[in-house]
Amino acid sequence: GVAHDFNNLLLAITANLELARMQSELESNSEYLEAVERASKLVKHLLGFSRKSVLELRVRDPNEVVRRIESLLDRILNAEIVFRVDLAGDTWNVNMDDTHIEQVLLNLCLNARDACLGSESLIEITTSNLPSPELAQAIERGELPPTRERDYVRITVQDNGTGINEDVLGKVFDPFFTTKEPGKGTGLGLSMSLGIVEQHEGVLHLDSKPGQGTRCDLLLLRTLALINPADSQIGRLEKTDIKFANILLADDAELVRESTANALKANGYAVTSVSNGVDALIHLRSSSKFAVAIVDFSMPGMSAVDLFQRIREYRRELPLIVTSGYSIELDEVAEQARQPVNFSAKPYRTVALVDAINQAVAPLTTTPPALHLKPKRHPRTPSATLACLCIANWVSSLA
């Protein structure tokens, strides 16, 4: 679809801008990268609205997610608003995309801020466990809408602001509905938040009365899984010494293949690029040199799952990274492929892809020395770089 093609374009722009910076073709191109980042977030928001945003689910402590946005809210909330956080000490773990859930909580808190007037305004975030029996009682009392009787973690955002009229309350999750002045609201914040929560198989419930403030309850399913310590190291590049590793890159988009390959080569990797699953299998059958395979999920012809199953016949231990601009059920893909699969969301930054490579290869490494990638000099590609700069300027005008 359009989002897939646009994400591929943004990915190519990002990779070439980062490559240009490494090659000193531009002293500073941060404004272009920021423009691409804004465009990428716009695509994610639109996908969130359509319930198709990419979720990178990891086991998280909900309290940690709230703590991360607490310092940000302290800075952006009005000085006259009292902001309180009350976190339960024994909250269950949740399988979530913490970046998206942070976005939901920020949306709720900023809406609460806009509703608060006067010097005695209060916004409070609380967390608590909601076992299935308590959930059933809350539903019976009309405090929560009917939902599956499962164990949840509840994150509540509550304010003592102006409240919402009953005739408006039923429309707040409608796309483009807003009561704010023109230019101060798009009407997409709550609808996109609802889409994100529903992708998590959670519940977002809002209760309000005029003059009595508003309460928003976010329910996220409990998981019995434990937090993976490696997940707290995201963004670090010192996990394994895989410099000069051979990488097989499979993507049907030529622009993505070339830009990603150039970026990885500039960071010291050897890259073999192919445009389809059949060619990927041919390379894997003829050589055992590859340390990891990076595969686009939406290539035409052979599906990614079929490709992974065939790869397993030749290289059972080969780490796999699937890339996509859409949300995919990674656990389901891994189960069908009968082996673990890592994920990198498009449009990814080079450092994020390197981190995904590290995470994929790290379990195979017994002695993990620090990784210090030194850029390799490659022939410059001014035409590609200039083309991407032109496109980046255009993206900047849209963002």
CSV table of C-alpha atoms in Angstrom, one decimal, residues 21 34 48 102 107 131 191 197 206 253 255 258 268-269 293 300 323 338 360 369:
chain,number,residue,atom,x,y,z
A,21,ARG,CA,27.2,12.4,7.1
A,34,GLU,CA,14.5,15.3,11.7
A,48,GLY,CA,-2.3,3.6,14.2
A,102,GLU,CA,3.9,6.2,26.0
A,107,ASN,CA,-2.1,12.1,24.6
A,131,PRO,CA,-7.5,-9.4,38.5
A,191,SER,CA,-8.8,7.8,17.9
A,197,VAL,CA,-4.7,0.0,22.6
A,206,LEU,CA,-13.2,7.3,29.3
A,253,ALA,CA,12.5,-2.6,-3.4
A,255,LEU,CA,16.1,1.7,-3.5
A,258,GLU,CA,20.9,-0.3,-2.3
A,268,GLY,CA,32.1,-2.6,8.1
A,269,TYR,CA,29.8,-5.4,7.0
A,293,ALA,CA,19.7,-12.8,6.9
A,300,PRO,CA,6.0,-10.8,-3.8
A,323,THR,CA,11.6,-6.0,8.3
A,338,ARG,CA,9.9,-23.0,13.5
A,360,ALA,CA,20.1,-11.6,16.5
A,369,PRO,CA,33.9,-8.3,23.4
